[in-house]
Short mmCIF file of C-alpha atoms and ligand atoms in Angstrom, two decimals:
data_model
loop_
_atom_site.label_atom_id
_atom_site.label_comp_id
_atom_site.label_asym_id
_atom_site.label_seq_id
_atom_site.Cartn_x
_atom_site.Cartn_y
_atom_site.Cartn_z
CA UNK A 1 -3.11 -5.86 16.74
CA UNK A 2 -5.51 -6.95 19.53
CA UNK A 3 -9.39 -7.29 18.26
CA UNK A 4 -11.53 -8.91 21.21
CA UNK A 5 -14.61 -8.67 22.88
CA UNK A 6 -14.78 -7.08 26.26
CA UNK A 7 -16.83 -8.05 28.86
CA UNK A 8 -19.97 -5.85 27.55
CA UNK A 9 -19.79 -7.98 24.35
CA UNK A 10 -18.51 -5.15 22.58
CA UNK A 11 -15.83 -5.41 19.94
CA UNK A 12 -12.67 -3.70 20.71
CA UNK A 13 -9.59 -2.43 19.12
CA UNK A 14 -6.73 -1.96 21.05
CA UNK A 15 -9.12 -1.51 24.14
CA UNK A 16 -11.75 1.06 22.39
CA UNK A 17 -14.87 0.04 21.66
CA UNK A 18 -15.86 -0.07 18.13
CA UNK A 19 -19.49 0.30 18.80
CA UNK A 20 -18.58 3.65 20.86
CA UNK A 21 -16.77 4.74 17.67
CA UNK A 22 -19.52 3.99 15.19
CA UNK A 23 -22.28 5.37 17.35
CA UNK A 24 -20.09 8.67 18.27
CA UNK A 25 -18.87 9.19 14.61
CA UNK A 26 -21.18 7.52 11.90
CA UNK A 27 -20.24 4.95 9.62
CA UNK A 28 -18.73 3.85 7.26
CA UNK A 29 -15.76 4.89 9.08
CA UNK A 30 -12.17 3.50 8.69
CA UNK A 31 -10.22 2.99 12.11
CA UNK A 32 -6.69 2.36 12.50
CA UNK A 33 -4.68 1.09 15.53
CA UNK A 34 -1.77 3.73 15.32
CA UNK A 35 0.09 1.55 17.43
CA UNK A 36 -0.16 -1.47 14.90
CA UNK A 37 0.92 0.85 12.20
CA UNK A 38 4.31 2.06 14.25
CA UNK A 39 4.68 -1.22 15.20
CA UNK A 40 5.31 -2.69 11.83
CA UNK A 41 7.36 0.20 10.96
CA UNK A 42 9.48 -0.62 13.74
CA UNK A 43 9.99 -4.38 13.12
CA UNK A 44 11.14 -3.65 9.54
CA UNK A 45 13.65 -1.16 11.10
CA UNK A 46 14.83 -3.78 13.77
CA UNK A 47 14.91 -6.52 11.08
CA UNK A 48 17.18 -4.55 9.02
CA UNK A 49 19.63 -3.73 11.84
CA UNK A 50 20.17 -6.95 12.81
CA UNK A 51 21.47 -7.46 9.15
CA UNK A 52 24.11 -4.86 9.44
CA UNK A 53 23.63 -3.17 6.18
CA UNK A 54 22.94 0.06 5.25
CA UNK A 55 19.29 0.05 4.48
CA UNK A 56 16.19 2.43 4.16
CA UNK A 57 12.46 1.91 4.20
CA UNK A 58 10.20 3.78 2.55
CA UNK A 59 6.43 3.66 2.91
CA UNK A 60 4.66 3.32 -0.64
CA UNK A 61 1.86 6.32 -0.08
CA UNK A 62 -0.47 4.52 -2.26
CA UNK A 63 -1.46 2.08 0.24
CA UNK A 64 -3.07 4.99 2.53
CA UNK A 65 -2.18 8.40 2.70
CA UNK A 66 -3.03 11.62 4.41
CA UNK A 67 -1.63 14.44 6.26
CA UNK A 68 -1.46 12.70 9.71
CA UNK A 69 -0.34 9.03 7.94
CA UNK A 70 2.64 11.10 6.63
CA UNK A 71 3.69 12.67 9.96
CA UNK A 72 3.56 9.29 11.46
CA UNK A 73 5.88 7.88 8.91
CA UNK A 74 8.30 10.86 9.47
CA UNK A 75 8.03 10.19 13.14
CA UNK A 76 9.27 6.51 12.48
CA UNK A 77 12.15 7.33 10.53
CA UNK A 78 10.40 5.86 7.08
CA UNK A 79 11.32 7.42 3.54
CA UNK A 80 8.22 7.89 1.66
CA UNK A 81 7.08 6.69 -1.86
CA UNK A 82 4.77 8.80 -4.30
CA UNK A 83 3.64 8.25 -7.55
CA UNK A 84 1.40 11.33 -8.77
CA UNK A 85 1.44 15.12 -8.38
CA UNK A 86 -1.56 14.60 -5.84
CA UNK A 87 0.77 12.01 -3.78
CA UNK A 88 3.47 14.41 -3.81
CA UNK A 89 1.71 17.41 -2.77
CA UNK A 90 -0.04 15.70 0.23
CA UNK A 91 3.16 14.67 1.45
CA UNK A 92 4.90 17.93 1.32
CA UNK A 93 2.00 19.85 2.91
CA UNK A 94 2.34 17.37 5.87
CA UNK A 95 5.89 18.99 5.92
CA UNK A 96 7.86 15.88 5.09
CA UNK A 97 11.38 16.48 4.13
CA UNK A 98 11.30 16.04 0.17
CA UNK A 99 15.12 14.57 0.47
CA UNK A 100 13.24 11.44 1.62
CA UNK A 101 10.70 11.40 -1.22
CA UNK A 102 10.89 8.95 -3.92
CA UNK A 103 8.95 9.80 -7.36
CA UNK A 104 7.68 7.05 -9.07
CA UNK A 105 5.61 6.25 -12.08
CA UNK A 106 5.20 4.63 -15.57
CA UNK A 107 3.74 7.79 -17.42
CA UNK A 108 5.15 10.93 -15.30
CA UNK A 109 3.73 14.06 -16.81
CA UNK A 110 6.00 16.83 -18.23
CA UNK A 111 3.98 18.68 -15.25
CA UNK A 112 4.98 16.28 -12.61
CA UNK A 113 8.63 15.92 -13.36
CA UNK A 114 8.73 19.63 -13.14
CA UNK A 115 7.19 19.58 -9.65
CA UNK A 116 9.33 16.77 -8.64
CA UNK A 117 12.57 18.86 -9.96
CA UNK A 118 11.47 22.24 -8.14
CA UNK A 119 10.43 20.03 -4.73
CA UNK A 120 14.06 18.69 -4.73
CA UNK A 121 12.78 15.11 -4.37
CA UNK A 122 15.72 12.69 -3.03
CA UNK A 123 15.57 10.59 -6.42
CA UNK A 124 13.30 10.06 -9.61
CA UNK A 125 12.46 6.30 -10.55
CA UNK A 126 13.04 6.17 -13.84
CA UNK A 127 10.16 4.12 -15.60
CA UNK A 128 11.15 4.50 -19.79
CA UNK A 129 13.81 5.53 -21.97
CA UNK A 130 12.08 8.81 -22.93
CA UNK A 131 11.77 9.94 -19.60
CA UNK A 132 15.38 10.04 -19.32
CA UNK A 133 15.18 13.09 -22.02
CA UNK A 134 12.40 14.65 -20.28
CA UNK A 135 14.22 14.76 -16.88
CA UNK A 136 17.30 15.99 -18.51
CA UNK A 137 15.59 18.82 -20.48
CA UNK A 138 14.02 20.01 -17.24
CA UNK A 139 16.68 19.68 -14.88
CA UNK A 140 18.91 22.83 -13.86
CA UNK A 141 20.98 20.73 -11.25
CA UNK A 142 22.14 17.29 -10.99
CA UNK A 143 19.31 14.90 -10.02
CA UNK A 144 19.51 11.53 -8.59
CA UNK A 145 17.33 8.80 -10.65
CA UNK A 146 17.29 5.01 -9.99
CA UNK A 147 16.22 3.06 -12.85
CA UNK A 148 13.35 0.49 -12.54
CA UNK A 149 14.33 -2.90 -13.88
CA UNK A 150 11.68 -5.27 -15.25
CA UNK A 151 13.70 -8.57 -14.18
CA UNK A 152 11.14 -11.02 -16.25
CA UNK A 153 10.54 -12.76 -13.16
CA UNK A 154 6.93 -13.74 -12.38
CA UNK A 155 5.92 -14.12 -8.83
CA UNK A 156 4.37 -17.51 -8.89
CA UNK A 157 0.58 -17.53 -8.52
CA UNK A 158 -2.08 -15.99 -10.11
CA UNK A 159 -3.42 -14.15 -7.06
CA UNK A 160 -0.34 -12.05 -6.93
CA UNK A 161 -0.54 -8.59 -8.43
CA UNK A 162 2.46 -9.40 -10.88
CA UNK A 163 4.42 -6.33 -11.96
CA UNK A 164 7.82 -8.12 -12.67
CA UNK A 165 6.98 -10.19 -15.72
CA UNK A 166 8.43 -9.79 -19.00
CA UNK A 167 5.38 -8.10 -20.59
CA UNK A 168 4.47 -5.22 -18.35
CA UNK A 169 3.98 -1.54 -18.52
CA UNK A 170 6.57 -1.37 -15.71
CA UNK A 171 10.34 -0.88 -15.71
CA UNK A 172 13.18 -1.15 -18.39
CA UNK A 173 13.53 -4.97 -19.43
CA UNK A 174 16.97 -6.49 -18.64
CA UNK A 175 16.48 -9.30 -21.02
CA UNK A 176 15.36 -7.31 -23.90
CA UNK A 177 18.31 -4.67 -23.34
CA UNK A 178 16.22 -1.70 -22.50
CA UNK A 179 17.98 -1.64 -18.89
CA UNK A 180 21.28 -1.16 -20.20
CA UNK A 181 20.51 1.36 -22.58
CA UNK A 182 18.66 3.21 -19.89
CA UNK A 183 22.13 3.15 -17.87
CA UNK A 184 24.35 4.35 -20.96
CA UNK A 185 21.54 7.23 -21.56
CA UNK A 186 21.71 8.26 -17.76
CA UNK A 187 25.56 8.11 -17.68
CA UNK A 188 25.65 10.15 -21.15
CA UNK A 189 23.57 12.83 -19.70
CA UNK A 190 25.45 15.41 -17.49
CA UNK A 191 22.40 16.48 -15.02
CA UNK A 192 21.39 12.63 -14.06
CA UNK A 193 23.23 10.98 -11.47
CA UNK A 194 22.77 7.11 -11.48
CA UNK A 195 22.05 6.37 -7.70
CA UNK A 196 20.76 3.14 -8.03
CA UNK A 197 18.20 0.26 -9.59
CA UNK A 198 14.97 -0.60 -8.14
CA UNK A 199 12.49 -3.74 -9.06
CA UNK A 200 9.21 -4.44 -7.49
CA UNK A 201 8.21 -8.21 -8.38
CA UNK A 202 4.46 -7.85 -7.22
CA UNK A 203 2.16 -7.48 -4.36
CA UNK A 204 0.41 -9.60 -1.44
CA UNK A 205 3.66 -12.09 -1.90
CA UNK A 206 3.97 -14.57 0.94
CA UNK A 207 7.53 -15.87 0.55
CA UNK A 208 10.79 -14.30 -0.24
CA UNK A 209 11.84 -16.48 -3.02
CA UNK A 210 10.73 -14.02 -5.88
CA UNK A 211 12.45 -11.55 -4.28
CA UNK A 212 15.58 -13.09 -3.84
CA UNK A 213 15.65 -14.98 -7.28
CA UNK A 214 15.49 -11.41 -8.50
CA UNK A 215 18.13 -9.95 -6.50
CA UNK A 216 20.70 -12.67 -7.73
CA UNK A 217 19.58 -11.82 -11.29
CA UNK A 218 19.81 -7.82 -10.71
CA UNK A 219 23.25 -8.30 -8.78
CA UNK A 220 24.55 -10.76 -11.70
CA UNK A 221 23.43 -7.96 -14.32
CA UNK A 222 25.13 -5.19 -12.35
CA UNK A 223 28.47 -7.20 -12.04
CA UNK A 224 28.46 -8.46 -15.54
CA UNK A 225 28.06 -5.03 -17.06
CA UNK A 226 30.53 -3.13 -14.45
CA UNK A 227 27.47 -0.97 -13.28
CA UNK A 228 28.33 0.87 -9.64
CA UNK A 229 25.11 1.89 -7.74
CA UNK A 230 24.93 3.22 -4.21
CA UNK A 231 21.27 1.67 -4.04
CA UNK A 232 19.32 -1.34 -4.81
CA UNK A 233 15.66 -1.06 -4.02
CA UNK A 234 13.84 -4.19 -3.82
CA UNK A 235 10.32 -2.45 -3.62
CA UNK A 236 7.34 -3.70 -1.67
CA UNK A 237 4.73 -6.42 -1.79
CA UNK A 238 4.96 -8.05 1.64
CA UNK A 239 1.66 -10.09 2.25
CA UNK A 240 -0.69 -9.65 4.98
CA UNK A 241 -3.43 -11.87 6.46
CA UNK A 242 -6.95 -11.25 5.38
CA UNK A 243 -8.57 -14.37 6.25
CA UNK A 244 -7.89 -17.71 7.96
CA UNK A 245 -5.22 -19.52 6.12
CA UNK A 246 -3.62 -16.28 4.74
CA UNK A 247 0.08 -15.61 5.93
CA UNK A 248 1.26 -12.30 7.15
CA UNK A 249 4.82 -11.96 5.81
CA UNK A 250 7.15 -12.78 8.99
CA UNK A 251 9.03 -9.28 8.89
CA UNK A 252 11.91 -10.58 11.28
CA UNK A 253 12.44 -13.99 9.77
CA UNK A 254 11.88 -12.85 6.10
CA UNK A 255 14.19 -9.80 6.17
CA UNK A 256 16.65 -12.03 7.66
CA UNK A 257 16.32 -14.65 4.58
CA UNK A 258 16.64 -11.77 2.10
CA UNK A 259 19.49 -9.85 3.47
CA UNK A 260 21.53 -12.98 4.26
CA UNK A 261 20.76 -14.23 0.54
CA UNK A 262 21.95 -10.89 -0.59
CA UNK A 263 25.21 -11.03 1.79
CA UNK A 264 26.07 -14.50 0.18
CA UNK A 265 24.93 -13.78 -3.63
CA UNK A 266 27.27 -10.60 -3.19
CA UNK A 267 30.12 -12.68 -1.71
CA UNK A 268 29.75 -15.12 -4.55
CA UNK A 269 29.86 -12.54 -7.27
CA UNK A 270 32.37 -10.43 -5.40
CA UNK A 271 29.96 -7.21 -5.78
CA UNK A 272 30.18 -4.80 -3.31
CA UNK A 273 26.59 -4.47 -1.21
CA UNK A 274 25.12 -1.06 -1.64
CA UNK A 275 22.27 0.51 0.44
CA UNK A 276 19.43 -1.97 0.19
CA UNK A 277 15.98 -0.05 0.28
CA UNK A 278 12.37 -1.62 0.22
CA UNK A 279 8.88 -0.01 -0.17
CA UNK A 280 6.28 -1.90 1.78
CA UNK A 281 2.66 -0.35 1.81
CA UNK A 282 0.02 -3.13 2.24
CA UNK A 283 2.36 -4.70 5.14
CA UNK A 284 2.48 -1.54 7.23
CA UNK A 285 -1.17 -0.40 7.14
CA UNK A 286 -3.23 -3.40 6.03
CA UNK A 287 -3.94 -5.51 8.97
CA UNK A 288 -4.20 -2.12 11.30
CA UNK A 289 -7.24 -1.23 9.71
CA UNK A 290 -10.79 -1.98 9.89
CA UNK A 291 -13.90 -0.74 8.37
CA UNK A 292 -17.35 0.07 10.39
CA UNK A 293 -20.45 -0.29 8.74
CA UNK A 294 -24.31 -0.19 10.00
CA UNK A 295 -26.52 -2.90 8.69
CA UNK A 296 -29.60 -1.93 6.96
CA UNK A 297 -31.96 -4.21 4.64
CA UNK A 298 -31.77 -7.96 5.52
CA UNK A 299 -33.24 -10.23 2.56
CA UNK A 300 -33.66 -13.68 2.85
CA UNK A 301 -34.55 -15.52 -0.58
CA UNK A 302 -35.71 -18.84 0.66
CA UNK A 303 -33.29 -21.81 -0.20
CA UNK A 304 -30.97 -19.53 -2.20
CA UNK A 305 -29.25 -16.74 -0.12
CA UNK A 306 -29.52 -14.34 2.54
CA UNK A 307 -28.42 -10.47 2.02
CA UNK A 308 -27.06 -8.47 4.80
CA UNK A 309 -26.61 -5.06 3.27
CA UNK A 310 -24.41 -2.38 4.63
CA UNK A 311 -24.58 1.49 4.49
CA UNK A 312 -21.36 1.41 2.06
CA UNK A 313 -20.07 -0.72 -0.64
CA UNK A 314 -17.83 -0.56 -3.64
CA UNK A 315 -17.11 2.90 -3.27
CA UNK A 316 -15.24 2.52 -0.11
CA UNK A 317 -14.34 -1.54 -0.70
CA UNK A 318 -13.65 -2.08 -4.14
CA UNK A 319 -11.20 -5.07 -3.71
CA UNK A 320 -13.81 -7.81 -3.36
CA UNK A 321 -15.32 -7.06 -6.78
CA UNK A 322 -12.02 -5.85 -8.55
CA UNK A 323 -9.75 -8.81 -7.11
CA UNK A 324 -12.28 -11.22 -5.84
CA UNK A 325 -10.35 -10.53 -2.55
CA UNK A 326 -11.48 -12.26 0.68
CA UNK A 327 -12.32 -10.68 3.91
CA UNK A 328 -13.76 -11.72 7.59
CA UNK A 329 -16.75 -9.73 8.92
CA UNK A 330 -17.22 -9.60 13.12
CA UNK A 331 -20.56 -8.20 14.37
CA UNK A 332 -19.40 -4.88 16.34
CA UNK A 333 -22.34 -4.32 19.39
CA UNK A 334 -22.77 -8.05 20.55
CA UNK A 335 -20.42 -11.09 21.14
CA UNK A 336 -23.13 -13.64 19.54
CA UNK A 337 -21.98 -16.90 17.67
CA UNK A 338 -21.48 -16.64 14.16
CA UNK A 339 -23.78 -19.87 13.40
CA UNK A 340 -24.74 -18.63 9.60
CA UNK A 341 -23.10 -17.95 5.96
CA UNK A 342 -24.54 -15.05 4.42
CA UNK A 343 -23.64 -12.38 1.70
CA UNK A 344 -22.50 -9.03 3.03
CA UNK A 345 -23.60 -6.72 0.05
CA UNK A 346 -23.14 -3.13 -0.14
CA UNK A 347 -25.99 -0.37 -1.10
CA UNK A 348 -24.59 0.74 -4.56
CA UNK A 349 -26.32 0.03 -7.59
CA UNK A 350 -25.15 -3.39 -9.12
CA UNK A 351 -24.89 -6.84 -8.34
CA UNK A 352 -21.13 -6.84 -8.18
CA UNK A 353 -21.18 -4.79 -5.22
CA UNK A 354 -20.42 -7.45 -2.66
CA UNK A 355 -18.11 -6.96 0.53
CA UNK A 356 -17.96 -10.99 1.35
CA UNK A 357 -19.70 -13.79 -0.48
CA UNK A 358 -19.72 -16.32 2.35
CA UNK A 359 -19.45 -14.28 5.48
CA UNK A 360 -20.02 -16.04 8.46
CA UNK A 361 -22.33 -14.22 10.94
CA UNK A 362 -24.63 -14.78 13.84
CA UNK A 363 -28.17 -15.24 12.53
CA UNK A 364 -29.12 -12.74 15.18
CA UNK A 365 -27.77 -9.54 13.03
CA UNK A 366 -30.29 -7.27 12.25
CA UNK A 367 -30.87 -3.71 11.21
CA UNK A 368 -29.22 -1.02 13.17
CA UNK A 369 -26.43 -3.45 14.02
CA UNK A 370 -22.71 -2.68 13.42
CA UNK A 371 -20.05 -4.76 11.37
CA UNK A 372 -16.52 -4.85 11.41
CA UNK A 373 -14.65 -5.70 8.25
CA UNK A 374 -11.00 -6.63 8.85
CA UNK A 375 -7.77 -5.81 7.32
CA UNK A 376 -9.17 -2.94 5.24
CA UNK A 377 -6.21 -0.74 6.29
CA UNK A 378 -4.47 -0.77 2.59
CA UNK A 379 -5.93 0.17 -0.50
CA UNK A 380 -9.19 1.06 0.53
CA UNK A 381 -9.46 4.28 1.35
CA UNK A 382 -7.03 5.01 -1.31
CA UNK A 383 -9.33 3.17 -3.80
CA UNK A 384 -12.31 4.86 -2.57
CA UNK A 385 -14.69 6.43 -5.32
CA UNK A 386 -17.74 8.84 -5.42
CA UNK A 387 -19.57 6.16 -7.46
CA UNK A 388 -23.36 6.74 -7.00
CA UNK A 389 -22.21 10.14 -5.53
CA UNK A 390 -21.38 8.25 -2.25
CA UNK A 391 -19.26 10.25 -0.06
CA UNK A 392 -15.93 8.90 1.26
CA UNK A 393 -15.73 7.72 4.48
CA UNK A 394 -14.15 9.51 7.61
CA UNK A 395 -10.76 7.75 8.93
CA UNK A 396 -9.88 7.82 12.89
CA UNK A 397 -6.48 6.92 14.35
CA UNK A 398 -7.14 4.79 17.57
CA UNK A 399 -4.63 5.11 20.39
CA UNK A 400 -4.57 4.70 23.96
CA UNK A 401 -8.59 4.69 23.99
CA UNK A 402 -9.05 7.63 22.24
CA UNK A 403 -10.06 8.20 18.53
CA UNK A 404 -8.23 10.91 16.70
CA UNK A 405 -10.01 12.32 13.25
CA UNK A 406 -7.51 12.01 10.60
CA UNK A 407 -9.81 12.34 7.58
CA UNK A 408 -13.21 13.70 7.67
CA UNK A 409 -16.25 12.26 6.19
CA UNK A 410 -16.73 13.82 2.80
CA UNK A 411 -19.46 16.40 2.80
CA UNK A 412 -22.50 16.48 0.13
CA UNK A 413 -21.32 19.98 -0.34
CA UNK A 414 -17.65 18.44 -1.56
CA UNK A 415 -19.73 16.12 -3.88
CA UNK A 416 -20.49 19.22 -6.04
CA UNK A 417 -17.85 21.55 -5.23
CA UNK A 418 -16.40 21.34 -8.72
CA UNK A 419 -19.59 21.43 -10.86
CA UNK A 420 -20.33 24.60 -12.59
CA UNK A 421 -23.74 25.83 -12.09
N1 LLP B 1 6.60 -0.36 -4.59
C1 LLP B 1 6.03 -0.34 -5.78
C2 LLP B 1 6.93 0.06 -7.14
C3 LLP B 1 4.45 -0.46 -6.13
O1 LLP B 1 4.21 -0.62 -7.36
C4 LLP B 1 3.94 -1.00 -5.23
C5 LLP B 1 2.49 -1.29 -5.24
C6 LLP B 1 4.58 -0.99 -3.94
C7 LLP B 1 5.88 -0.58 -3.52
C8 LLP B 1 3.69 -1.25 -2.62
O2 LLP B 1 3.50 -2.91 -2.80
P1 LLP B 1 2.61 -3.27 -1.16
O3 LLP B 1 3.92 -3.42 -0.24
O4 LLP B 1 1.72 -2.37 -0.80
O5 LLP B 1 2.01 -4.84 -1.71
N2 LLP B 1 -4.43 -1.96 -5.29
C9 LLP B 1 -3.89 -3.31 -5.24
C10 LLP B 1 -2.57 -3.02 -4.94
C11 LLP B 1 -1.66 -2.47 -6.08
C12 LLP B 1 -0.13 -2.22 -5.76
C13 LLP B 1 0.37 -1.51 -6.48
N3 LLP B 1 2.04 -1.46 -6.37
C14 LLP B 1 -4.65 -3.80 -3.94
O6 LLP B 1 -5.55 -3.36 -3.35
O7 LLP B 1 -4.38 -5.16 -3.82
#
């Protein structure tokens, strides 16, 4: 994606002036480069095509979803992961083919299971032994299931949002025998068809090592236990660049490494390679999104710090306070040199409401200026809240110099719509 200043000194995204967007539609607002989202999806497709393996790519809708996003996923030929009744509802309302929906979750409610079955989703990802009985009870027809394995693999670094380690609420542990028990239970059921297995080792993972190590372990386990599957789903978790020094997962080389490793592990073990699935979220939308804010109060505490406050905060940007995540900010309406280190703060009522602790900004920044926070396309809108009765921001897709509204800003009325009088 190209983010650069034009001749008028205005920051642009894919050629569109972000100052114009902010002035026309208000702030806070999240803007996506639509072409960039499509490019990421196509890169995964191309990389897998080169491997010669049967594959499917599904977008993890938890990263960012809305009707127009789902339509885009459908247009680009990806499948879709959902983890709740709400995500399933959104996907179906957008007209997405239910056969290409996968239903995840470590505690699917009885109602969710019934909804997934009625909607005839492509498969349900089993995350507990109990769930097998529940699905069996409610299914009236044969239903495809995929067992989520807990491989007991740690993605090595504390920054990762780990999910594959032994002590985890997710999946059925291979090491502790839950996975094999799950397979037996599914096979004993008349209505459940074991389509495949799934694992997901974590999020924002830069290399391919954890995924390859896990694939090896899983293939060996399948082989040892004589389990035939049509699908191995490797999960998501491919990294993106938030700040200088971060590495965007190199899709072409990375997928080549993973698929070549799978081919050679399968050869070594004499295991027929089934369809290979992945489910990226962050790497599809993360870098394609930017949040635009307007600067309000600027407070300088002599010899201590300078706080530049913006008109949003942890209600639309929770990742800094929640994960100590790092971001970069750019001044939108002038191309001045970033010659100062400041703290960009939100407007919500707690000290932890920080967007960037040590942001490099021009010292000329003043009230009424616009700031762009980069790489906010994943887990920002989807994790937004109404804390302090803040309204959720609007969202636009930018393409060919035009801004298309895909989510309207939440209205004040919507904040009290469910309140009783
Ligand atoms: N598949 C499964 C089973 C997952 O649990 C996740 C993410 C994904 C795929 C997609 O992972 P991705 O490619 O987006 O990394 N709120 C956190 C991230 C939580 C990820 C949860 N699961 C954040 O803002 O960093």
